Short mmCIF file of C-alpha atoms in Angstrom, two decimals:
data_model
loop_
_atom_site.label_atom_id
_atom_site.label_comp_id
_atom_site.label_asym_id
_atom_site.label_seq_id
_atom_site.Cartn_x
_atom_site.Cartn_y
_atom_site.Cartn_z
CA ALA H 1 -19.45 -8.06 23.48
CA PRO H 2 -20.56 -6.80 19.97
CA LEU H 3 -18.64 -4.63 17.59
CA VAL H 4 -19.73 -1.39 17.07
CA LEU H 5 -18.55 -0.17 13.61
CA ASP H 6 -18.29 3.40 13.18
CA ALA H 7 -18.75 3.01 9.06
CA ASP H 8 -18.99 0.81 5.66
CA LEU H 9 -15.62 1.32 3.98
CA PRO H 10 -14.44 -0.65 0.93
CA LEU H 11 -10.93 -1.97 1.20
CA ASN H 12 -10.22 0.00 -2.05
CA ASP H 13 -11.18 3.57 -0.57
CA ILE H 14 -8.66 3.79 1.90
CA SER H 15 -5.12 6.34 1.15
CA LEU H 16 -2.88 8.37 3.38
CA PRO H 17 -5.17 11.78 3.52
CA LEU H 18 -8.24 9.25 4.67
CA ALA H 19 -5.10 7.52 7.22
CA LEU H 20 -4.19 11.18 8.51
CA GLU H 21 -7.56 12.90 9.23
CA LEU H 22 -8.93 9.61 10.82
CA GLU H 23 -5.88 10.64 13.51
CA ARG H 24 -7.09 14.20 14.48
CA LEU H 25 -9.76 11.79 16.32
CA ALA H 26 -6.70 11.01 18.56
CA PRO H 27 -5.29 10.62 20.92
CA PHE H 28 -6.96 7.33 21.33
CA GLY H 29 -7.97 5.28 24.10
CA PRO H 30 -11.03 3.40 26.16
CA GLY H 31 -12.82 6.82 26.24
CA ASN H 32 -11.92 7.46 22.52
CA PRO H 33 -11.21 4.28 20.36
CA ALA H 34 -10.11 4.31 16.96
CA PRO H 35 -12.33 4.46 14.04
CA LEU H 36 -13.78 0.63 13.46
CA LEU H 37 -15.20 0.16 9.86
CA VAL H 38 -16.31 -2.50 7.79
CA SER H 39 -15.91 -4.02 4.39
CA ARG H 40 -17.79 -6.63 3.12
CA ASN H 41 -17.68 -9.54 0.71
CA HIS H 42 -13.65 -10.68 1.09
CA SER H 43 -11.00 -13.07 0.25
CA VAL H 44 -7.79 -13.85 1.04
CA SER H 45 -5.46 -13.86 -2.42
CA SER H 46 -2.29 -14.94 0.26
CA VAL H 47 -1.16 -14.64 3.36
CA ARG H 48 2.33 -15.31 4.59
CA THR H 49 3.98 -14.94 8.65
CA VAL H 50 6.30 -12.06 9.68
CA GLY H 51 8.00 -11.20 12.54
CA ARG H 52 10.84 -12.00 14.53
CA TYR H 53 8.43 -15.32 16.92
CA ASN H 54 6.17 -15.38 12.86
CA ASP H 55 3.17 -14.42 15.16
CA HIS H 56 1.86 -11.87 12.48
CA ARG H 57 0.24 -12.14 9.54
CA VAL H 58 0.07 -10.30 6.12
CA LEU H 59 -2.42 -10.91 3.96
CA ASN H 60 -4.05 -9.83 0.72
CA LEU H 61 -7.58 -9.49 0.53
CA GLU H 62 -9.41 -8.87 -2.45
CA ASP H 63 -12.63 -7.55 -3.50
CA ASP H 64 -15.51 -8.73 -5.84
CA ALA H 65 -14.10 -6.34 -8.69
CA GLY H 66 -10.69 -7.86 -8.00
CA ASN H 67 -8.93 -5.21 -6.02
CA VAL H 68 -6.75 -5.86 -4.01
CA GLN H 69 -5.47 -3.97 -0.99
CA ARG H 70 -2.45 -5.25 2.21
CA VAL H 71 -4.07 -6.48 5.67
CA PHE H 72 -2.48 -6.14 8.69
CA TRP H 73 -3.25 -8.83 11.51
CA TRP H 74 -1.17 -8.64 14.62
CA GLN H 75 -1.01 -11.43 16.64
CA GLY H 76 -2.83 -13.36 13.72
CA THR H 77 -1.44 -16.87 13.42
CA GLY H 78 -3.06 -18.47 15.81
CA TRP H 79 -6.27 -17.98 14.79
CA PRO H 80 -7.60 -19.57 11.45
CA LEU H 81 -8.45 -18.26 7.96
CA PRO H 82 -12.25 -17.09 7.05
CA ASP H 83 -12.76 -19.68 4.64
CA GLY H 84 -14.60 -18.34 0.87
CA ARG H 85 -15.70 -15.26 1.20
CA PHE H 86 -16.08 -12.67 4.61
CA ASP H 87 -16.92 -9.13 6.03
CA LEU H 88 -13.95 -7.46 7.64
CA ALA H 89 -13.81 -5.65 10.35
CA TYR H 90 -10.83 -3.38 10.37
CA ARG H 91 -8.95 -0.17 11.50
CA VAL H 92 -6.36 2.28 9.60
CA ARG H 93 -3.54 4.09 11.20
CA ALA H 94 -0.88 5.99 9.41
CA SER H 95 2.71 4.24 9.42
CA THR H 96 5.80 5.30 9.56
CA TYR H 97 8.89 2.63 8.37
CA ARG H 98 12.04 3.76 6.55
CA GLY H 99 11.14 7.94 6.36
CA GLN H 100 8.10 6.61 4.58
CA ARG H 101 4.77 7.41 5.56
CA ALA H 102 2.20 4.63 4.12
CA VAL H 103 -1.83 3.80 5.10
CA GLN H 104 -1.87 0.75 7.37
CA VAL H 105 -4.76 -1.72 7.53
CA GLU H 106 -4.41 -3.80 10.88
CA TRP H 107 -7.52 -6.90 10.98
CA VAL H 108 -10.08 -6.65 13.81
CA ALA H 109 -12.10 -9.29 13.13
CA ALA H 110 -14.36 -11.27 10.36
#
């Protein structure tokens, strides 16, 4: 099935206040999916694997202006990375790690 994108939002415009605002739309589930956003024309500037079994990726994506955003790709190590420049469908959420609130960008599709 084709992805249904809710908004075109450059990764550089993502902020913790935006993530908190989007979470006000919860609870998310089959009848109310989390917003799916798209950002255009990125390239991978770095990638590393994480997780107990090294099955997740943390990527730094760079846009045309040189802005860099960290993106998590859960269970992404079994999939090839896109070549060159690509558009990214992603979800945003506010996460808490060691008591600190932060924005988490999650890879959905490229």
